[in-house]
Amino acid sequence: MAPPSPTARSCVSAMSLPARRRSALITAAVVAAVIALQWLALQQYQEVEASRSERAFARTVDQATVSLIQQTVLYQNAVLGLRAHYLGSDEVTVAEFARYARALEIEQAVPGLRAFAFNREVSEDDREAYVKWVRKTLSDYDPAYASFDIYPVEPGHTHHVVETIHPPLGNQRSLGYDLMSSDVRRLAIARARSHGFAATPPIRLQQAPNAVAVLILAPVSTPGWNGHFSNQQTVAASFLVNDLINTAIAPALRRRFHLQIVDLGAEEGLDTYPAVLFEDDAIDNESLPYRQTLHRTHIYGGRRWDIRFTPRNVELNLIPMPVIVLLMLGGALMAGTITHLGQQRIRRAARNQALADQALDCVLEIDADGLVRSADASTARITGLPRAQWEGRPLWNNVVEEDADAVRTGFGKVVTEGAPVALECRLLRPNDEARWVEMRLGNQLAKRTIGAVLAQVSDINARKQAEAEIERLAFFDPLTKLPNRRLLEQRAEMTFSAARRHRGRAALLVIDLDGFKQINDNAGHATGDTVLATVATRLQLALRDSDTVARLGGDEFVILLGQPANEVDVRAAAGRLTRDLALPLNVDGRNWFVRASIGMAMFPDHGTSFAELLSRADAAMYRSKRSGSGLNTMAGPIP
């Protein structure tokens, strides 16, 4: 075959030229389209990363805010628990105050709280007599009271004086301080009396003048130092704001933001002078356009706190620009780019896992039938149960029997109604120990990317234990573990109500120990406390389980007898108690003796209310004491 002629070769070249030009145009168009798509994708990517960073920071802010609020509520509950202790007792001595404060275990149960205090209202006319009374009465308990005085010296107004403080170590400088000498403290006292609880603006404590602190107060009613009853006293606690922040917010969380807390003034707007409660070190302003301060408001004790969070490091995990340029120029480095993105995703997953390891809760994925599909890595740390004990089993499988129905019902409500549900329950651990958790259930079944009910589980065991301890201290005498007057009155009214329905009887016995004061004076308060605890045990052993033994204070006990047949039964019970209490009380190898003077009153013969019967029985008891030690006297007929 003959080779193409020069004319033919010229035609082929002429025909291939438009094709090459068209290919170049298509290539250019594709490249332009790819570059345009990549540019649009880049813009979208930057927006998504910025939005993700903002959402992540908002979650961090919410977590820190909740922790901060929970810590302040814990402080408030501690003060209100102390107030309940005062309201439930006829009189709280300095020793009983110290025992209560020690029982709270401040460093463990309410970390960050600096001290508890009892503050007494003293008129200017009574100032000198009150100081003498404190020095004489309380110096035996603590030698520091021997030099007690009210300061600063500002005559002409009523004083509100720090009389008792615990722990004393590092806080004795506050003894005798007149809170009325400070305008902000005086306003807080007034608000506490009108609202039941109050907090001050930022102040400087006498014992820590270089740090910003907050004083929280609650009103109490107690017998006055001069024998007159007064409702002008307060109980208080103080905390350094820096300690509050360090206790409430974990260091890992703190590193993510710059924190500032500003007291904007009273909730009612009585004052309008903001004051800084707390502020972290200054931050670098180079990237301020990317920083957005988030504000959260917290009303605490009548004060409006503005909590401000500014991110320290804005994480916009963008692909480096050189890589983007290379992607736009061609696909030669596509494999490397994919690898880069994969590594970026791995780093992001590792970062998310690190956040999960530091989280205060765990997440369970549950199908529509209630079976746990997966549990995250924090599950064992939060619940005390391994992941294998959750996965593949019903959500309520590890819940104690008494709470399982509530969890099952709550889960069903989430599935059928779609509304989120929060509930508290106890988990049964392998050692048969129950552990309190809070479950927050959300229905995500309709979302294709999730398709499950999510349960966020938080460990609230420590909080529940603290609440139970505070409730116990509100209803029981801390020394004898017997019910106090508050609980006795509740049980008495229930007993009287049952007696009315069944036309039955009930009785109150008031017991006063003769000879106890001599034991206290001769052997000291520790021996006296042991004697009181032993007497309480004897009284409980001498009565039925349906009867109630209570301590009203000092060496005075009250017994509630439910459904005695008649007066003879009541007198017989009093006789048994007299004989049992007359037996020797052995304390530290030495025998002590007390005798009981008992006054008795019967329902409905001598009254139909707790106050009436207690008054009649108390009067009968005093008749016993006047007639001679160790006697039992029944209340006389109602005139």
XYZ file of C-alpha atoms in Angstrom:
639
model
C 0.000 0.000 0.000
C 1.362 3.364 -0.954
C 2.054 5.870 1.833
C -0.339 8.856 2.184
C 0.459 11.695 -0.037
C 1.453 15.079 1.419
C -1.990 16.377 0.512
C -3.715 13.619 2.528
C -1.483 14.220 5.525
C -2.433 17.888 5.397
C -6.159 16.982 5.445
C -5.748 14.682 8.461
C -3.867 17.372 10.313
C -6.581 19.873 9.469
C -9.297 17.483 10.714
C -7.480 16.623 14.025
C -6.910 20.250 14.935
C -10.577 21.016 15.895
C -10.728 17.767 17.928
C -7.668 18.707 19.953
C -9.069 22.187 20.427
C -12.421 20.699 21.490
C -10.678 18.316 23.893
C -8.742 21.179 25.350
C -11.919 23.201 25.714
C -13.709 20.262 27.396
C -10.723 19.690 29.647
C -10.630 23.357 30.479
C -14.381 23.341 31.118
C -14.091 20.264 33.349
C -11.147 21.777 35.169
C -13.062 25.025 35.569
C -16.139 23.127 36.774
C -14.053 21.064 39.189
C -12.320 24.183 40.446
C -15.689 25.915 40.862
C -17.147 22.902 42.671
C -14.046 22.638 44.830
C -14.301 26.340 45.646
C -17.961 25.978 46.592
C -17.119 22.878 48.604
C -14.319 24.774 50.316
C -16.680 27.594 51.301
C -19.233 25.092 52.580
C -16.520 23.176 54.402
C -15.309 26.323 56.168
C -18.857 27.220 57.191
C -19.517 23.697 58.482
C -16.286 23.653 60.478
C -17.033 27.067 61.944
C -20.562 25.939 62.836
C -19.249 22.690 64.331
C -16.721 24.593 66.384
C -19.440 26.951 67.642
C -21.761 24.067 68.571
C -18.974 22.194 70.323
C -18.070 25.292 72.284
C -21.736 25.889 73.170
C -21.933 22.331 74.545
C -18.786 22.960 76.548
C -20.286 26.194 77.903
C -23.532 24.438 78.857
C -21.621 21.654 80.593
C -19.524 24.159 82.559
C -22.607 26.243 83.425
C -24.526 23.217 84.706
C -21.542 22.152 86.820
C -21.208 25.665 88.229
C -24.929 25.940 89.045
C -24.982 22.472 90.620
C -22.075 23.454 92.876
C -23.819 26.645 94.035
C -27.038 24.678 94.667
C -25.000 22.225 96.739
C -23.720 25.160 98.841
C -27.284 26.491 99.193
C -28.599 23.062 100.276
C -25.862 22.820 102.900
C -26.895 26.159 104.446
C -30.599 25.281 104.267
C -29.811 21.928 105.874
C -28.101 23.779 108.731
C -31.172 26.009 108.984
C -33.416 22.913 109.140
C -31.241 21.582 111.953
C -31.904 24.778 113.928
C -35.622 24.714 113.167
C -35.849 21.081 114.270
C -34.131 21.657 117.617
C -35.183 23.704 120.631
C -31.625 24.938 121.038
C -28.373 24.283 119.176
C -25.246 24.589 121.304
C -21.793 25.447 119.970
C -20.830 21.778 120.310
C -23.921 20.609 118.399
C -23.210 23.203 115.693
C -19.671 21.864 115.337
C -20.924 18.260 115.219
C -23.359 19.122 112.460
C -20.670 20.916 110.436
C -18.274 17.998 110.878
C -20.989 15.544 109.830
C -21.310 17.369 106.516
C -17.610 16.703 105.803
C -17.121 19.994 103.981
C -14.028 18.979 102.024
C -15.693 15.831 100.643
C -19.432 16.591 100.484
C -19.322 20.331 99.712
C -15.787 21.038 98.437
C -14.953 24.710 98.034
C -17.152 25.814 100.944
C -14.877 27.634 103.366
C -16.857 27.741 106.615
C -20.262 27.631 108.320
C -21.230 30.361 110.790
C -24.017 31.255 113.208
C -24.707 34.995 113.499
C -26.652 36.561 116.389
C -28.598 39.841 116.422
C -27.494 42.049 119.368
C -28.876 45.472 120.227
C -26.518 48.318 121.091
C -27.925 48.401 124.639
C -27.110 44.701 125.129
C -23.686 44.802 123.538
C -21.585 44.888 126.711
C -23.712 42.263 128.497
C -23.636 40.006 125.443
C -19.838 40.143 125.162
C -19.538 39.217 128.854
C -21.997 36.354 128.349
C -20.014 34.957 125.408
C -16.706 35.152 127.253
C -18.171 33.460 130.318
C -20.319 30.820 128.593
C -18.305 29.792 125.535
C -14.696 30.113 126.658
C -14.879 26.611 128.173
C -15.657 25.242 124.732
C -12.942 27.234 122.934
C -10.333 29.447 124.655
C -10.590 31.852 121.724
C -13.870 33.113 123.200
C -12.042 34.436 126.276
C -11.038 37.531 124.269
C -14.265 37.711 122.248
C -15.412 41.209 121.292
C -17.572 42.863 118.641
C -15.726 44.691 115.901
C -15.503 47.090 114.218
C -16.659 49.400 117.010
C -19.571 51.285 115.476
C -22.092 52.297 118.163
C -25.558 53.539 117.389
C -27.053 50.573 115.527
C -28.058 46.963 116.041
C -25.244 44.467 115.542
C -25.297 41.139 113.707
C -22.341 39.277 115.185
C -20.490 36.133 114.077
C -20.859 34.016 117.242
C -19.894 30.544 116.012
C -17.801 29.428 113.028
C -16.636 26.032 111.803
C -14.041 24.905 111.016
C -12.300 27.233 113.515
C -8.837 26.730 111.990
C -8.072 29.717 109.787
C -11.484 31.300 110.423
C -11.285 32.541 114.038
C -10.489 36.016 112.792
C -14.171 36.318 111.862
C -15.433 35.690 115.438
C -17.142 38.812 116.732
C -17.279 40.508 113.319
C -20.332 42.774 113.002
C -21.975 42.051 109.636
C -24.061 45.222 110.003
C -20.874 47.256 109.584
C -20.908 46.358 105.883
C -23.644 47.729 103.598
C -23.645 44.702 101.272
C -23.836 42.258 104.177
C -26.630 44.273 105.782
C -28.682 44.152 102.549
C -28.074 40.401 102.254
C -29.285 39.856 105.838
C -32.476 41.776 105.078
C -33.103 39.747 101.935
C -32.446 36.461 103.718
C -35.093 37.346 106.301
C -37.662 38.226 103.626
C -36.901 35.446 101.111
C -35.385 32.659 103.220
C -31.998 32.712 101.454
C -29.635 35.376 100.135
C -26.153 35.881 98.739
C -23.921 38.938 98.878
C -22.165 40.698 96.005
C -18.416 40.033 95.847
C -16.850 40.730 99.255
C -13.567 40.300 101.098
C -13.648 37.932 104.072
C -11.998 38.881 107.347
C -10.019 35.629 107.238
C -9.106 35.927 103.523
C -8.946 39.654 102.662
C -6.979 39.152 99.428
C -9.536 36.957 97.656
C -13.017 37.597 96.265
C -15.687 35.712 98.200
C -19.464 35.359 98.495
C -21.408 35.034 101.744
C -24.724 33.112 101.696
C -27.243 33.391 104.538
C -30.519 31.902 105.761
C -32.637 33.099 108.727
C -33.176 30.983 111.851
C -35.222 31.343 115.027
C -33.519 30.393 118.280
C -33.648 31.178 122.001
C -31.643 34.336 122.636
C -28.534 34.514 124.756
C -30.574 36.344 127.403
C -33.403 33.778 127.420
C -35.688 35.645 125.032
C -36.730 33.906 121.808
C -35.538 35.681 118.645
C -36.091 35.153 114.944
C -33.420 37.641 113.877
C -30.479 35.202 113.800
C -28.923 33.788 110.627
C -26.783 30.868 109.607
C -24.244 31.475 106.892
C -21.544 29.913 104.783
C -18.805 31.518 102.769
C -16.818 30.457 99.765
C -14.012 31.962 97.731
C -15.171 32.381 94.154
C -11.868 30.998 92.897
C -12.443 27.831 94.975
C -15.975 27.555 93.540
C -14.650 27.673 89.977
C -11.817 25.202 90.641
C -14.216 22.775 92.338
C -17.089 22.979 89.851
C -15.226 23.013 86.525
C -12.619 20.394 85.648
C -9.169 21.706 84.586
C -9.497 20.060 81.166
C -12.697 22.026 80.604
C -11.211 25.274 81.950
C -8.445 25.222 79.341
C -10.988 25.629 76.534
C -12.309 29.049 77.444
C -11.628 32.342 79.155
C -14.135 32.730 81.999
C -15.501 35.912 83.508
C -18.351 36.121 86.057
C -19.923 39.513 86.696
C -22.432 40.311 89.444
C -24.932 42.540 87.607
C -26.756 43.482 90.807
C -29.844 42.451 92.705
C -32.500 40.357 90.997
C -35.062 43.069 91.735
C -32.777 45.714 90.238
C -32.270 47.639 93.479
C -28.626 48.302 92.645
C -27.071 48.733 89.203
C -23.331 48.569 89.833
C -21.803 45.489 88.176
C -18.874 43.924 89.985
C -16.470 41.263 88.755
C -16.703 38.044 90.765
C -14.088 36.135 88.792
C -11.939 36.535 85.693
C -9.302 34.321 84.097
C -5.993 35.632 82.800
C -6.127 37.848 79.722
C -6.379 36.169 76.302
C -4.616 36.853 73.007
C -6.662 39.206 70.817
C -5.090 38.218 67.461
C -8.012 36.039 66.357
C -10.821 38.005 68.001
C -12.898 38.040 64.763
C -13.353 34.278 65.244
C -14.152 34.568 68.939
C -17.695 34.985 70.159
C -18.400 35.381 73.866
C -21.338 33.297 75.104
C -23.364 34.540 78.069
C -25.265 32.490 80.626
C -27.338 33.971 83.477
C -27.615 32.468 86.961
C -29.851 33.915 89.713
C -28.308 33.002 93.048
C -29.568 34.213 96.391
C -31.148 37.298 94.823
C -28.012 38.187 92.807
C -27.907 38.127 89.014
C -24.676 36.582 87.737
C -23.606 37.028 84.115
C -21.305 34.103 83.247
C -19.210 34.913 80.169
C -17.284 32.329 78.136
C -14.791 33.263 75.426
C -13.017 30.437 73.538
C -9.261 30.367 74.055
C -8.395 28.338 70.931
C -10.789 28.430 67.988
C -10.422 25.064 66.254
C -11.156 25.471 62.540
C -9.711 22.225 61.222
C -9.375 23.359 57.624
C -7.414 21.528 54.954
C -4.165 23.445 54.295
C -4.392 25.807 51.327
C -1.482 24.217 49.389
C -3.395 20.940 49.358
C -6.487 22.715 48.069
C -4.432 24.330 45.277
C -3.023 20.977 44.275
C -6.543 19.491 44.240
C -7.704 22.284 41.935
C -4.790 21.755 39.513
C -5.406 18.070 39.070
C -5.862 14.664 40.607
C -2.208 13.675 40.812
C -2.205 14.079 44.536
C -5.746 12.741 45.019
C -4.560 9.662 46.900
C -2.447 11.803 49.169
C -5.364 14.171 49.717
C -7.692 11.268 50.610
C -5.076 9.945 52.995
C -4.782 13.400 54.527
C -8.545 13.633 55.009
C -8.600 10.135 56.474
C -5.888 11.030 58.934
C -7.758 14.201 59.791
C -10.880 12.143 60.504
C -8.885 9.750 62.677
C -7.479 12.657 64.667
C -10.958 14.087 65.050
C -12.287 10.734 66.270
C -9.404 10.466 68.749
C -10.151 13.976 69.978
C -13.837 13.123 70.389
C -12.900 9.941 72.249
C -10.654 11.933 74.575
C -13.568 14.259 75.275
C -15.785 11.235 75.981
C -13.205 9.891 78.446
C -13.359 13.197 80.332
C -17.152 13.493 80.167
C -19.364 13.365 83.232
C -21.839 11.016 81.547
C -22.076 8.152 79.068
C -24.408 7.420 76.143
C -26.357 4.236 75.382
C -27.994 3.482 72.021
C -31.267 1.564 72.424
C -33.572 0.068 69.791
C -37.365 0.464 69.784
C -37.800 -2.715 71.869
C -35.617 -1.431 74.689
C -32.497 -3.519 73.913
C -29.182 -1.684 74.286
C -27.372 -1.786 70.936
C -24.165 -0.101 72.059
C -22.586 1.612 75.053
C -19.733 4.085 74.794
C -16.326 3.756 76.436
C -17.318 5.810 79.489
C -20.077 3.400 80.503
C -18.034 1.320 82.953
C -16.647 4.436 84.646
C -20.036 6.141 84.997
C -22.286 3.159 85.835
C -19.809 0.778 87.469
C -20.932 -1.966 85.046
C -18.936 -3.192 82.007
C -20.237 -2.496 78.512
C -20.882 -6.204 77.953
C -23.415 -6.164 80.780
C -25.423 -3.502 78.927
C -25.199 -4.428 75.253
C -27.815 -6.860 73.962
C -29.925 -6.589 77.122
C -32.994 -4.503 78.059
C -32.232 -1.041 79.401
C -33.920 -1.888 82.721
C -32.052 -5.204 83.112
C -29.438 -3.655 85.454
C -31.929 -1.487 87.362
C -33.031 -2.544 90.854
C -36.452 -4.164 90.939
C -38.172 -1.243 92.695
C -37.117 1.201 89.935
C -37.319 -1.086 86.877
C -41.020 -0.415 86.189
C -40.455 3.346 86.182
C -37.597 2.976 83.665
C -39.701 0.646 81.488
C -42.652 3.057 81.591
C -40.472 6.086 80.856
C -38.860 4.331 77.882
C -42.274 3.401 76.496
C -43.374 7.029 76.772
C -40.297 8.197 74.858
C -40.958 5.689 72.047
C -44.714 6.339 71.734
C -44.896 10.083 72.405
C -41.464 11.213 71.248
C -41.001 13.632 74.145
C -37.718 13.432 76.096
C -37.870 11.901 79.571
C -35.492 12.322 82.536
C -35.615 9.911 85.437
C -33.520 8.820 88.401
C -32.973 5.167 89.273
C -30.600 2.792 91.038
C -28.323 0.323 89.272
C -27.482 -3.012 90.876
C -23.725 -3.581 90.806
C -21.993 -6.999 91.055
C -21.345 -6.537 94.797
C -25.114 -5.988 95.368
C -24.458 -2.299 95.956
C -27.036 0.104 94.513
C -25.725 3.133 92.642
C -27.871 6.169 91.765
C -27.820 7.433 88.178
C -29.860 9.886 86.133
C -31.077 8.811 82.679
C -32.122 11.364 80.049
C -33.888 9.590 77.177
C -34.350 11.132 73.717
C -36.128 9.590 70.720
C -33.879 9.612 67.629
C -35.528 6.617 65.923
C -36.784 8.723 63.008
C -33.298 9.977 62.128
C -31.698 7.644 59.590
C -28.192 8.486 60.749
C -29.008 7.446 64.325
C -32.158 5.304 64.350
C -32.117 4.703 68.088
C -33.259 6.015 71.429
C -30.288 7.724 73.096
C -29.877 7.499 76.860
C -27.480 9.948 78.498
C -26.520 8.479 81.876
C -24.961 10.536 84.703
C -23.611 9.364 88.066
C -25.592 11.146 90.836
C -24.702 8.747 93.654
C -22.684 11.311 95.633
C -25.457 13.891 95.310
C -28.088 11.406 96.520
C -25.959 10.449 99.513
C -25.497 14.123 100.423
C -29.257 14.738 100.101
C -30.037 11.719 102.290
C -27.568 12.911 104.938
C -29.056 16.407 104.958
C -32.584 14.945 105.277
C -31.447 12.702 108.131
C -29.923 15.639 109.991
C -33.187 17.575 109.554
C -35.311 14.900 111.291
C -32.981 13.099 113.708
C -30.904 14.087 116.717
C -27.232 13.807 115.663
C -26.078 12.569 119.094
C -28.622 9.844 119.945
C -29.888 9.148 116.392
C -33.411 9.491 117.825
C -36.175 11.444 116.062
C -36.139 15.155 116.913
C -39.151 17.300 117.777
C -40.028 17.899 114.138
C -40.317 14.194 113.292
C -41.984 13.396 116.638
C -44.713 15.939 115.971
C -45.403 14.443 112.526
C -45.676 10.916 113.933
C -47.837 12.129 116.832
C -50.355 13.767 114.531
C -50.606 10.544 112.462
C -51.071 8.496 115.653
C -53.765 10.872 116.950
C -55.552 10.779 113.590
C -55.653 6.967 113.686
C -56.873 7.058 117.297
C -59.725 9.388 116.315
C -60.855 7.091 113.505
C -60.817 3.967 115.691
C -61.878 5.657 118.954
C -58.595 4.584 120.460
C -56.065 6.143 122.792
C -52.503 7.415 122.697
C -50.124 8.854 125.255
C -47.148 11.214 125.537
C -44.509 10.703 128.234
C -42.011 13.495 128.996
C -38.845 12.218 130.702
C -36.262 14.383 132.452
C -33.055 12.831 133.817
C -32.316 13.695 137.450
C -28.586 13.690 138.172
C -27.434 14.191 134.589
C -26.150 17.715 135.212
C -23.795 16.401 137.899
C -22.404 13.829 135.433
C -21.849 16.538 132.847
C -20.173 18.866 135.349
C -17.973 16.206 136.948
C -17.014 14.012 133.989
C -17.273 16.416 131.064
C -19.444 16.701 127.967
C -17.992 13.617 126.253
C -19.101 11.351 129.115
C -22.434 13.165 129.268
C -22.985 12.543 125.555
C -22.238 8.823 126.010
C -24.708 8.659 128.919
C -27.409 10.268 126.767
C -26.762 7.806 123.927
C -26.965 4.868 126.384
C -30.231 6.185 127.839
C -31.642 6.492 124.306
C -30.778 2.844 123.600
C -32.428 1.673 126.839
C -35.585 3.590 126.077
C -35.831 2.053 122.612
C -35.303 -1.488 123.936
C -37.976 -0.998 126.599
C -40.722 -0.088 124.116
C -42.589 -1.609 121.210
C -41.555 -1.044 117.601
C -44.776 0.928 117.091
C -43.816 3.447 119.798
C -41.537 6.446 119.212
C -38.689 7.702 121.397
C -37.507 11.265 120.657
C -35.003 13.679 122.137
C -36.080 17.302 122.432
C -32.693 18.550 123.636
C -30.452 18.419 126.690
C -31.523 15.539 128.951
C -35.210 15.679 128.008
C -36.825 12.781 126.109
C -40.402 12.276 124.911
C -42.122 8.939 124.254
C -45.176 8.505 122.027
C -47.227 5.403 122.937
C -49.626 4.274 120.241
C -52.895 2.537 121.221
C -52.470 1.869 124.949
C -55.518 0.075 126.349
C -55.997 2.429 129.276
C -54.276 4.576 131.891
C -53.055 1.462 133.699
C -51.011 0.454 130.622
C -49.452 3.898 130.427
C -48.512 3.898 134.105
C -47.081 0.372 133.740
C -44.932 1.501 130.806
C -43.701 4.500 132.807
C -42.840 2.204 135.710
C -40.774 -0.054 133.442
C -38.900 2.938 132.067
C -38.196 4.249 135.574
C -36.775 0.891 136.654
C -34.660 0.470 133.502
C -33.180 3.953 133.768
C -32.366 3.469 137.458
C -29.881 0.706 136.539
C -26.172 1.688 136.438
C -24.831 3.265 133.242
C -21.305 2.029 132.569
C -19.152 4.535 130.679
C -15.419 3.875 130.275
C -15.429 1.380 133.153
C -17.261 3.634 135.609
C -20.883 3.349 136.714
C -23.106 6.392 136.632
C -26.624 6.698 137.982
C -29.562 8.798 136.871
C -33.213 8.751 137.788
C -36.145 9.649 135.600
C -38.936 12.059 136.444
C -41.820 11.257 134.104
C -44.930 13.243 133.224
C -47.773 11.522 131.352
C -50.705 12.794 129.301
C -53.270 10.746 127.389
C -55.133 11.354 124.165
C -57.968 12.399 124.137
C -58.374 12.725 127.926
C -55.820 15.518 128.349
C -55.797 17.082 124.895
C -56.329 16.402 121.212
C -53.216 17.987 119.707
C -49.512 17.395 120.058
C -48.897 20.828 121.598
C -51.647 20.334 124.221
C -50.484 16.872 125.248
C -46.818 17.895 125.348
C -47.652 20.882 127.542
C -49.764 18.766 129.920
C -47.150 16.002 130.122
C -44.379 18.558 130.667
C -46.311 20.144 133.529
C -46.888 16.699 135.064
C -43.152 15.957 134.775
C -42.307 19.106 136.717
C -44.766 18.068 139.412
C -42.856 14.766 139.613
C -39.549 16.614 140.023
C -40.978 18.822 142.756
C -42.387 15.779 144.598
C -39.121 13.869 144.501
C -36.655 12.232 142.115
C -37.727 9.216 140.060
C -41.507 9.724 140.271
C -44.185 9.332 137.597
C -47.143 11.714 137.463
C -50.239 11.612 135.263
C -51.627 14.918 134.027
C -54.677 16.128 135.866
C -58.118 16.425 134.294
C -58.767 19.289 131.898
C -60.353 22.126 133.911
